[in-house]
PDB file of N, CA, C and O in Angstrom:
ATOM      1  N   UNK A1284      74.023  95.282 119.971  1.00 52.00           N
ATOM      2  CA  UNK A1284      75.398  94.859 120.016  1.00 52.00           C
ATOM      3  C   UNK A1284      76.045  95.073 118.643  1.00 52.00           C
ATOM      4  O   UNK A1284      75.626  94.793 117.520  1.00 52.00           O
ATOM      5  N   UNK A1285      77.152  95.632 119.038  1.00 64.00           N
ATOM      6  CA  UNK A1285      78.023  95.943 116.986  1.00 64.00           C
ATOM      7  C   UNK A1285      78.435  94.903 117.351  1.00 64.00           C
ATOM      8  O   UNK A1285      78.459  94.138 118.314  1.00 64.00           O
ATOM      9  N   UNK A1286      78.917  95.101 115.889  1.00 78.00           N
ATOM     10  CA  UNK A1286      79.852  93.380 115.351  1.00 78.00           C
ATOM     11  C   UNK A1286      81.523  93.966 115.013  1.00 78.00           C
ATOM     12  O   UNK A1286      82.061  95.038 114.734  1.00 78.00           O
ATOM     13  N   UNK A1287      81.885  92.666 115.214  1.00 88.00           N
ATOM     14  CA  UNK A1287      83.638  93.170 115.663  1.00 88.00           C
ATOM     15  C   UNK A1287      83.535  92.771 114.119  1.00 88.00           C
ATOM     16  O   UNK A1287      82.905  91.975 113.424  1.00 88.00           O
ATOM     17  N   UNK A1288      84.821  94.090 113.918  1.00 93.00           N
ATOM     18  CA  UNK A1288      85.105  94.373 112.409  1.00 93.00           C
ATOM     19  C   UNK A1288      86.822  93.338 112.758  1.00 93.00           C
ATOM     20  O   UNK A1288      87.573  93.485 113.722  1.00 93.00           O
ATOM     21  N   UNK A1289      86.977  92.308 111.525  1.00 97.00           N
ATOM     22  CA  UNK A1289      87.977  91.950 110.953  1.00 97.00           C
ATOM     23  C   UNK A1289      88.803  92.598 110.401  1.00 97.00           C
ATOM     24  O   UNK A1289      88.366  93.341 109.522  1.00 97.00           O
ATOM     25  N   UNK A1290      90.032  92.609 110.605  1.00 98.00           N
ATOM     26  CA  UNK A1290      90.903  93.500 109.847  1.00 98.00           C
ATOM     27  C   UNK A1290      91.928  92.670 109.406  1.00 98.00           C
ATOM     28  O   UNK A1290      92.409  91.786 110.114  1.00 98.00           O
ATOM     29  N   UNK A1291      92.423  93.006 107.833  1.00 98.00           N
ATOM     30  CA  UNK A1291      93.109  92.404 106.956  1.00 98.00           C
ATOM     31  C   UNK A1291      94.959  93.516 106.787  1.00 98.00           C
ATOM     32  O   UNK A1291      95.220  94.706 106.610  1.00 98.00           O
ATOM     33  N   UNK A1292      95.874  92.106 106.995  1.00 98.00           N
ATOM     34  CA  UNK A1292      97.225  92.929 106.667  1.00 98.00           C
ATOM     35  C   UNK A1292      97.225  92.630 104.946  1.00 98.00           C
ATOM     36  O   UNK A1292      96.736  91.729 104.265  1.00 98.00           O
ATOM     37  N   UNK A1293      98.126  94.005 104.582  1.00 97.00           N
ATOM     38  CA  UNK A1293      98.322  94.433 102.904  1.00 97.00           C
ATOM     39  C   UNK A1293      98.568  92.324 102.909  1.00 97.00           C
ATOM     40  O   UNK A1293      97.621  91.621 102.559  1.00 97.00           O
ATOM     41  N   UNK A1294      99.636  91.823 103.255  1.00 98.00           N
ATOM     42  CA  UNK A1294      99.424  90.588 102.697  1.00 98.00           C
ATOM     43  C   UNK A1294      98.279  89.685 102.668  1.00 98.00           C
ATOM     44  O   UNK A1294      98.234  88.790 101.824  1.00 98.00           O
ATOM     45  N   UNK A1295      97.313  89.855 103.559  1.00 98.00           N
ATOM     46  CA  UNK A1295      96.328  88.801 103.673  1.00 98.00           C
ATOM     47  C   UNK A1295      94.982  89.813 102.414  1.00 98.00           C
ATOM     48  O   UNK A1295      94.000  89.286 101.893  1.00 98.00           O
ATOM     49  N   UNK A1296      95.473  91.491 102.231  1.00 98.00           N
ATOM     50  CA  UNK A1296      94.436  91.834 101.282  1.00 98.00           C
ATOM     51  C   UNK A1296      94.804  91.201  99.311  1.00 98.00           C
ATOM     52  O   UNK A1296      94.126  91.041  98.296  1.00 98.00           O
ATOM     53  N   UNK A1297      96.086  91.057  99.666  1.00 98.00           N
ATOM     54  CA  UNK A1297      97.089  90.691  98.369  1.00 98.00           C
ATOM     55  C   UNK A1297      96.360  88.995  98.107  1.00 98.00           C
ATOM     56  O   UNK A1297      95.805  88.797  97.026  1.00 98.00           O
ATOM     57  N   UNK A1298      96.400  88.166  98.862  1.00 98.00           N
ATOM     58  CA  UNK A1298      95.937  86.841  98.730  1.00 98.00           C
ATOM     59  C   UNK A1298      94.384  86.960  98.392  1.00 98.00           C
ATOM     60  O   UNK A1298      93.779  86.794  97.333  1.00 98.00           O
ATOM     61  N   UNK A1299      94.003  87.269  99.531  1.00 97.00           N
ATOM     62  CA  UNK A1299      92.515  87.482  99.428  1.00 97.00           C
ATOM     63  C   UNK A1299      91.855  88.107  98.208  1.00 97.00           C
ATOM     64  O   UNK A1299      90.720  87.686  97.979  1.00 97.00           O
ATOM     65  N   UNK A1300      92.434  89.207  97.216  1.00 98.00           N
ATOM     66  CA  UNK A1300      92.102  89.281  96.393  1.00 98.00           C
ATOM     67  C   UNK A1300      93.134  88.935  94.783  1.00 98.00           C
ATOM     68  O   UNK A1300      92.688  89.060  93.642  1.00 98.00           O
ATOM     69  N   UNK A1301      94.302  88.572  95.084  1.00 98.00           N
ATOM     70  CA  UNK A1301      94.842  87.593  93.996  1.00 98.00           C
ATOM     71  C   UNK A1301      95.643  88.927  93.443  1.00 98.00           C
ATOM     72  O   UNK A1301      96.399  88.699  92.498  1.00 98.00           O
ATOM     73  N   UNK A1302      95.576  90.224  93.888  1.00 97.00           N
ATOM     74  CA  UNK A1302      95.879  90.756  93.226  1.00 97.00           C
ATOM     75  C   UNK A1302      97.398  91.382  93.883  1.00 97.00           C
ATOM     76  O   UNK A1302      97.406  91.411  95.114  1.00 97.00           O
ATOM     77  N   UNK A1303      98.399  91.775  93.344  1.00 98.00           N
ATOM     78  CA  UNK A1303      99.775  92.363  93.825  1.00 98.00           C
ATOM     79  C   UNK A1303      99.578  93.277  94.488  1.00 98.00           C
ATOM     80  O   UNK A1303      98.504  93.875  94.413  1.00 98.00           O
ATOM     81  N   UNK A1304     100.654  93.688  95.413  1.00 96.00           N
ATOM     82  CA  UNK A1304     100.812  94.816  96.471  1.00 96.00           C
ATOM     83  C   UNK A1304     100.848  96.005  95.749  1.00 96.00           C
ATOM     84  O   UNK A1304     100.033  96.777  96.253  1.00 96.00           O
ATOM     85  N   UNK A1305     101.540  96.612  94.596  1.00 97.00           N
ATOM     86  CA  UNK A1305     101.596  98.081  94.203  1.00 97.00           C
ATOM     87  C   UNK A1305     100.603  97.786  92.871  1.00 97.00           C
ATOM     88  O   UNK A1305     100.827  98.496  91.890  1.00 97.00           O
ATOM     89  N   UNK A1306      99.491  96.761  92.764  1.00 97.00           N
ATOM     90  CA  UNK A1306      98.680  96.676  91.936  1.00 97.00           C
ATOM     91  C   UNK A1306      97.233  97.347  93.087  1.00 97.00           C
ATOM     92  O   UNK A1306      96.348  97.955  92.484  1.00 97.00           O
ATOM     93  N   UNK A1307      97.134  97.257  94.070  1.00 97.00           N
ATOM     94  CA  UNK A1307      96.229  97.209  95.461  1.00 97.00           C
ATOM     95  C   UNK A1307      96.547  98.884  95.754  1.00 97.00           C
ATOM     96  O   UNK A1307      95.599  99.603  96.071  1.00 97.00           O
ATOM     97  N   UNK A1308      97.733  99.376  95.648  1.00 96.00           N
ATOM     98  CA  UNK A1308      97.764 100.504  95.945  1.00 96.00           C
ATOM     99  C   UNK A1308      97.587 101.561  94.648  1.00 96.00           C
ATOM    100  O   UNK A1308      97.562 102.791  94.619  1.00 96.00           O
ATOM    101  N   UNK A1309      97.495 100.721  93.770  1.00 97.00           N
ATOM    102  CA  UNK A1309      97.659 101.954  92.534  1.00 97.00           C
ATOM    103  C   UNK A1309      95.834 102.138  92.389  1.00 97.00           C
ATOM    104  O   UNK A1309      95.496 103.280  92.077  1.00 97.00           O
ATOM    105  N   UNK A1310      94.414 100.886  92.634  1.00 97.00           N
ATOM    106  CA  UNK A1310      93.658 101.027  92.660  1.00 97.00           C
ATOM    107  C   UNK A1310      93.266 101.693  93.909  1.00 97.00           C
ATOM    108  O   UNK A1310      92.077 102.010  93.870  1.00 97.00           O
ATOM    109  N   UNK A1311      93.814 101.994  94.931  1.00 95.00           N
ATOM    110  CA  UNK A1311      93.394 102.862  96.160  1.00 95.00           C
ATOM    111  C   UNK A1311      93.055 104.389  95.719  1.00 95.00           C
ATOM    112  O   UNK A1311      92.169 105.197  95.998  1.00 95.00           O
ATOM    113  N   UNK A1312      94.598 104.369  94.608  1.00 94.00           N
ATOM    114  CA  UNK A1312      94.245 106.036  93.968  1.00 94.00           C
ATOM    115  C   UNK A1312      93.507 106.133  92.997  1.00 94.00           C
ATOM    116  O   UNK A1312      93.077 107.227  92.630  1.00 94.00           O
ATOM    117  N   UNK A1313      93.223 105.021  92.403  1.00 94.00           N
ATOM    118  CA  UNK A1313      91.977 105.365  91.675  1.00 94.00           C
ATOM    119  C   UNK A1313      90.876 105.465  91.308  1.00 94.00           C
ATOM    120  O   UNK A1313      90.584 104.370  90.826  1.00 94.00           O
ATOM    121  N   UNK A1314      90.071 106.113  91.238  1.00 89.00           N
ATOM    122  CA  UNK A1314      88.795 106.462  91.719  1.00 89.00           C
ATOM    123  C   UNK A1314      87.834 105.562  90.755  1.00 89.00           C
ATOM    124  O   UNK A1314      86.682 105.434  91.168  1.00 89.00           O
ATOM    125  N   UNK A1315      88.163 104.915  89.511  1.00 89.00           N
ATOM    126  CA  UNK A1315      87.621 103.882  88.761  1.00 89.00           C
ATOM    127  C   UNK A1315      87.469 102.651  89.724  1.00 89.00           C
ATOM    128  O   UNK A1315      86.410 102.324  90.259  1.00 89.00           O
ATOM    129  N   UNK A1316      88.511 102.101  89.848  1.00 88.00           N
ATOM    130  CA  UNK A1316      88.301 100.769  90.616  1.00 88.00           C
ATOM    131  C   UNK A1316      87.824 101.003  92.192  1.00 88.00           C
ATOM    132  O   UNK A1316      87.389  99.968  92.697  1.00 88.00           O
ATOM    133  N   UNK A1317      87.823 102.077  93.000  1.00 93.00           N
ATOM    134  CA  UNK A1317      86.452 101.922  93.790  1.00 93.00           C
ATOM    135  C   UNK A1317      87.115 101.723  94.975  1.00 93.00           C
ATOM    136  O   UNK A1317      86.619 102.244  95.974  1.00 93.00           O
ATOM    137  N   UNK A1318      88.466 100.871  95.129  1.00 97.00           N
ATOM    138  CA  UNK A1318      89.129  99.979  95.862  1.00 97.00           C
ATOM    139  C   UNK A1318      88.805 100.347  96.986  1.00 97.00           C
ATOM    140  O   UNK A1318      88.371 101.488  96.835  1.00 97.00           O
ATOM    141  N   UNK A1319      88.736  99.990  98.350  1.00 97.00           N
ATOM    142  CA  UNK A1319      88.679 100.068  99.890  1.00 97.00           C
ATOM    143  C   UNK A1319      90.168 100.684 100.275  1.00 97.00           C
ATOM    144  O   UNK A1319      91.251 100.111 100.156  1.00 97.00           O
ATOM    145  N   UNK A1320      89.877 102.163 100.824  1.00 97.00           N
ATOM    146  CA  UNK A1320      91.280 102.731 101.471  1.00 97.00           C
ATOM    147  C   UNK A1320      91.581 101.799 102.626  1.00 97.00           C
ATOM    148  O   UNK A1320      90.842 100.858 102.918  1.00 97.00           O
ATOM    149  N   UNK A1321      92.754 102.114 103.303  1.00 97.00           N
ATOM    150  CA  UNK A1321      93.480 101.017 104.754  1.00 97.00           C
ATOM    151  C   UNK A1321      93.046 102.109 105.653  1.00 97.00           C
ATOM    152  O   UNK A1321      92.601 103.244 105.479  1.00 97.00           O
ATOM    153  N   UNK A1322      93.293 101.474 106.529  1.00 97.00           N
ATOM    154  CA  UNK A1322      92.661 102.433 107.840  1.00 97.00           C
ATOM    155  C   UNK A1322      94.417 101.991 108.535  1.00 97.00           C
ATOM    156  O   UNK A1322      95.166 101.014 108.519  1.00 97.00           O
ATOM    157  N   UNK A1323      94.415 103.419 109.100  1.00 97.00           N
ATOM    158  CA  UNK A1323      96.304 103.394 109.449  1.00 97.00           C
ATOM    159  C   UNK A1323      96.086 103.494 111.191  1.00 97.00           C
ATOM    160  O   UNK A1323      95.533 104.424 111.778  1.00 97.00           O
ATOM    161  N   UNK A1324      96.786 102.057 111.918  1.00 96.00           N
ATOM    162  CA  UNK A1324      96.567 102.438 112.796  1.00 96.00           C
ATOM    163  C   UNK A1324      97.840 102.809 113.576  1.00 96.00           C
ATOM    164  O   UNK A1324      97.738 102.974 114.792  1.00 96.00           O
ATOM    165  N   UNK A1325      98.795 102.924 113.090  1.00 96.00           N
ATOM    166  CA  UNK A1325     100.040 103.188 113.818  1.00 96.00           C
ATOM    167  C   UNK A1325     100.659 104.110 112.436  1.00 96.00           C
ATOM    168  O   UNK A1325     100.166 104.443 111.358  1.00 96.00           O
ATOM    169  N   UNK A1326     102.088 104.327 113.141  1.00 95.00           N
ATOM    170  CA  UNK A1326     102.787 105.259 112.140  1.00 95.00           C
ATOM    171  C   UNK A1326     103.150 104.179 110.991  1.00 95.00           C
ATOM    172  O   UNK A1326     102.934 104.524 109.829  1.00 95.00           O
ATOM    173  N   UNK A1327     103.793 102.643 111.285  1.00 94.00           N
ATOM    174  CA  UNK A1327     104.052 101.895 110.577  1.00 94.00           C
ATOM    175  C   UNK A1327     103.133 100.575 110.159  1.00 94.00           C
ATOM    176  O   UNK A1327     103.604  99.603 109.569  1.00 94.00           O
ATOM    177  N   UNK A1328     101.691 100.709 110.579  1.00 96.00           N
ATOM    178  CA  UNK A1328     100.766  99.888 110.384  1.00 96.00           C
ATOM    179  C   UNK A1328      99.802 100.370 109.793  1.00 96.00           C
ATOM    180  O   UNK A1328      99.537 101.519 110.146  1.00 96.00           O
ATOM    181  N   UNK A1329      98.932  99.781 108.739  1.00 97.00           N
ATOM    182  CA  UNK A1329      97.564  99.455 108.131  1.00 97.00           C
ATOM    183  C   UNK A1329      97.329  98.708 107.892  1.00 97.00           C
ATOM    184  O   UNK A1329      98.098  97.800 107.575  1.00 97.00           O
ATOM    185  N   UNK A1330      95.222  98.625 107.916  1.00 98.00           N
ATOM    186  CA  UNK A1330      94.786  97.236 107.627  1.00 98.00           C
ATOM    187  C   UNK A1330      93.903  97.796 106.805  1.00 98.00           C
ATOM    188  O   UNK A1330      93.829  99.008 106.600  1.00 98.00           O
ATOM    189  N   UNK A1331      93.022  96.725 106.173  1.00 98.00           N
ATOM    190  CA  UNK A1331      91.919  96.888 105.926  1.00 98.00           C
ATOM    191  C   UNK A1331      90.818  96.135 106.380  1.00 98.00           C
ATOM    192  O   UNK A1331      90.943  95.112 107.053  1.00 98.00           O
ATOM    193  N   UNK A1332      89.937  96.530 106.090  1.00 98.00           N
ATOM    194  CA  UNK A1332      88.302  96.166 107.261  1.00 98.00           C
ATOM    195  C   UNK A1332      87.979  94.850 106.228  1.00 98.00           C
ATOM    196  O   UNK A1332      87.767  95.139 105.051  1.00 98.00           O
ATOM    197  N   UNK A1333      87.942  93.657 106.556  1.00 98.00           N
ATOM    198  CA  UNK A1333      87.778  92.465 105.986  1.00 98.00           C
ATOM    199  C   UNK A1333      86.390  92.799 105.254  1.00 98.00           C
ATOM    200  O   UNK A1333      86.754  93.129 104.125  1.00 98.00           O
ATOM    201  N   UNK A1334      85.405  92.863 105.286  1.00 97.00           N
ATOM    202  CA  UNK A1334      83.890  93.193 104.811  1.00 97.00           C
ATOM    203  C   UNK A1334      83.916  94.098 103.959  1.00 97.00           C
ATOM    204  O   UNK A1334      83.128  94.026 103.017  1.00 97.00           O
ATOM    205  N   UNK A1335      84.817  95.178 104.059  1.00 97.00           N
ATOM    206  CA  UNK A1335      84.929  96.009 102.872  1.00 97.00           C
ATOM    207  C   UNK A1335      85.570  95.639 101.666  1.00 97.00           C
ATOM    208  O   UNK A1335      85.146  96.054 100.587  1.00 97.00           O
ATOM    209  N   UNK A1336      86.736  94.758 101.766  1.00 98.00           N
ATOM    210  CA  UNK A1336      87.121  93.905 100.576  1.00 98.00           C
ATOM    211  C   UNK A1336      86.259  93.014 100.111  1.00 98.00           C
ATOM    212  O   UNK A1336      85.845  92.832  98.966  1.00 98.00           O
ATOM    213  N   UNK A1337      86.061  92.553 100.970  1.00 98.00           N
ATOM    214  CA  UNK A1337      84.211  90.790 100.407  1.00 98.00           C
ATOM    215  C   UNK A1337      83.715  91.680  99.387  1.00 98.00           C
ATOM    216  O   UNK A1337      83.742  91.340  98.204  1.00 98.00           O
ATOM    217  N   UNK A1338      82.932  93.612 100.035  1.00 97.00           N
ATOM    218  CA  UNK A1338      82.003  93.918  99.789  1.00 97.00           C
ATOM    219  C   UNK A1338      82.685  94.290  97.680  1.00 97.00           C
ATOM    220  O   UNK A1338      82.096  94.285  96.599  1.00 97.00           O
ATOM    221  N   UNK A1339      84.271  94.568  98.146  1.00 97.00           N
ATOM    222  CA  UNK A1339      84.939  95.029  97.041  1.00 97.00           C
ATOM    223  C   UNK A1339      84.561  93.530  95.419  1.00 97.00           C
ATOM    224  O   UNK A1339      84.025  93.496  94.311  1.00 97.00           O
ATOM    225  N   UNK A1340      85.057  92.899  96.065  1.00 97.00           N
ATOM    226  CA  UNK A1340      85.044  91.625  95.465  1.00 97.00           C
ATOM    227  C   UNK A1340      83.802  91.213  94.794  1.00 97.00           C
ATOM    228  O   UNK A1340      83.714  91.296  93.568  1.00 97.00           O
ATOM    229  N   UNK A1341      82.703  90.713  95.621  1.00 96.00           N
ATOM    230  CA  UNK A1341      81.597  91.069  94.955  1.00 96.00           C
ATOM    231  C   UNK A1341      81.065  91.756  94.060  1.00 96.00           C
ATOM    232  O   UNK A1341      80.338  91.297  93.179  1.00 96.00           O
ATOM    233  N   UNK A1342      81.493  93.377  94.252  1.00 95.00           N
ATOM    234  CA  UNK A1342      81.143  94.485  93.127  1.00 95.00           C
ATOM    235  C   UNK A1342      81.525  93.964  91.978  1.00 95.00           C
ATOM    236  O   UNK A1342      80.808  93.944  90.978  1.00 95.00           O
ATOM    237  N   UNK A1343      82.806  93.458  92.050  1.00 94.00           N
ATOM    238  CA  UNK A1343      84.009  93.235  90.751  1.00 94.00           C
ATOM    239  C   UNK A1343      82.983  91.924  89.705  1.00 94.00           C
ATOM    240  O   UNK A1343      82.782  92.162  88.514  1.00 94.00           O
ATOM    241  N   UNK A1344      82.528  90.834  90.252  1.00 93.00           N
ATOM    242  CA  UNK A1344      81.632  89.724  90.189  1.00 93.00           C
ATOM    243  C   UNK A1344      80.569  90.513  89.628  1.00 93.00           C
ATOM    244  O   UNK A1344      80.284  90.114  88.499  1.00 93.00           O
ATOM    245  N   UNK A1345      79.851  91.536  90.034  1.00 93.00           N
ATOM    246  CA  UNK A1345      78.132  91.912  89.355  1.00 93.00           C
ATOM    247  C   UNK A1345      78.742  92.562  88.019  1.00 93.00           C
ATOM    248  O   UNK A1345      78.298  92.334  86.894  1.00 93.00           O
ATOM    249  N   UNK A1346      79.985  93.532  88.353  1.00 88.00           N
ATOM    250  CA  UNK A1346      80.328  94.230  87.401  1.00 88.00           C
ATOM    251  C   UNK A1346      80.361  93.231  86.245  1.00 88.00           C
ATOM    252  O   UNK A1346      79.536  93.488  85.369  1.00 88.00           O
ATOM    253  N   UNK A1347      81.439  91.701  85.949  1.00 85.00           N
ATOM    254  CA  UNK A1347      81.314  91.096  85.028  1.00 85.00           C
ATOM    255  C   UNK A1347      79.628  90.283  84.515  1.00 85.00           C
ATOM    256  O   UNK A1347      79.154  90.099  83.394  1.00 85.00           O
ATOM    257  N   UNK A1348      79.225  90.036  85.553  1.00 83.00           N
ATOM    258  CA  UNK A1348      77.923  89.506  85.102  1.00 83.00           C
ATOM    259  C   UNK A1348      77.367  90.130  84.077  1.00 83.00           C
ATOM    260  O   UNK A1348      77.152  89.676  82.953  1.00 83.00           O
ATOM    261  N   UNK A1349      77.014  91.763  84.728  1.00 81.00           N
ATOM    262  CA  UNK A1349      76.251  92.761  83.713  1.00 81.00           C
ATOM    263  C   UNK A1349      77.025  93.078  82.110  1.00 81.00           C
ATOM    264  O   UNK A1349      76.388  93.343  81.090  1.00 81.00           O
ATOM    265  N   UNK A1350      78.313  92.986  82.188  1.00 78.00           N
ATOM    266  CA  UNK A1350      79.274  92.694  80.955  1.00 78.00           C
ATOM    267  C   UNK A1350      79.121  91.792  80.213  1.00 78.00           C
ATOM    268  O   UNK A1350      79.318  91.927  79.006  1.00 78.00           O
ATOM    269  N   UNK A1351      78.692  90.536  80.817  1.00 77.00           N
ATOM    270  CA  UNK A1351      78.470  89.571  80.271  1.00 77.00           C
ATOM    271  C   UNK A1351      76.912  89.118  79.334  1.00 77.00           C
ATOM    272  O   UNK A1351      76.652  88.406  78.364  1.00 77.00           O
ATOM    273  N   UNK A1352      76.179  89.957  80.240  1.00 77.00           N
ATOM    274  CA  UNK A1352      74.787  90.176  79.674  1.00 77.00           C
ATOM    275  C   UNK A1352      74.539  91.163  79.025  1.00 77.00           C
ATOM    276  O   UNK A1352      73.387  91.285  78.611  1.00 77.00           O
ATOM    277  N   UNK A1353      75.599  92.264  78.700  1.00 76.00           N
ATOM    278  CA  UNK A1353      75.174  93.114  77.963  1.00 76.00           C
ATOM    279  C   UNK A1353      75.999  92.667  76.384  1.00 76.00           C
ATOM    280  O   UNK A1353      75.542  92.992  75.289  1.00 76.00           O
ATOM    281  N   UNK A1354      76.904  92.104  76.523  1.00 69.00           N
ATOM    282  CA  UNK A1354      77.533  91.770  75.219  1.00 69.00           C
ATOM    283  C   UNK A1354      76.730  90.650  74.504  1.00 69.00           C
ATOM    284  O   UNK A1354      77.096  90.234  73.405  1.00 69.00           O
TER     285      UNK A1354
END
């Protein structure tokens, strides 16, 4: 059995990660921050896959740890 994927609107990805709307899209284009593309399901809709942001978030968390232990 798959597991039903959650999907997040640009506002609930904006809360969820604290971060601004054309701050969310400027890391989509950039290939440093890693960010999770939207999956477009209409001409005027995108979401993103809830688990892929967690998975985003997390990264961001080890990334400071290891910063933190290396300084």
């Amino acid at each position: 059995m798959t597991q039903r994927q959650i999907l997040l609107t640009l506002p609930e990805v904006a809360e969820r990660t604290r971060l601004s709307k054309p701050t969310i899209y400027k890391y989509i284009g950039d290939d440093n921050h890693d960010f999770p593309k939207q999956v477009r399901l209409g001409p005027n809709r995108v979401v993103w896959v809830k688990s892929e942001i967690d998975r985003w978030i997390r990264q961001q968390m080890k990334k400071r740890q290891t910063e933190q232990q290396a300084a």
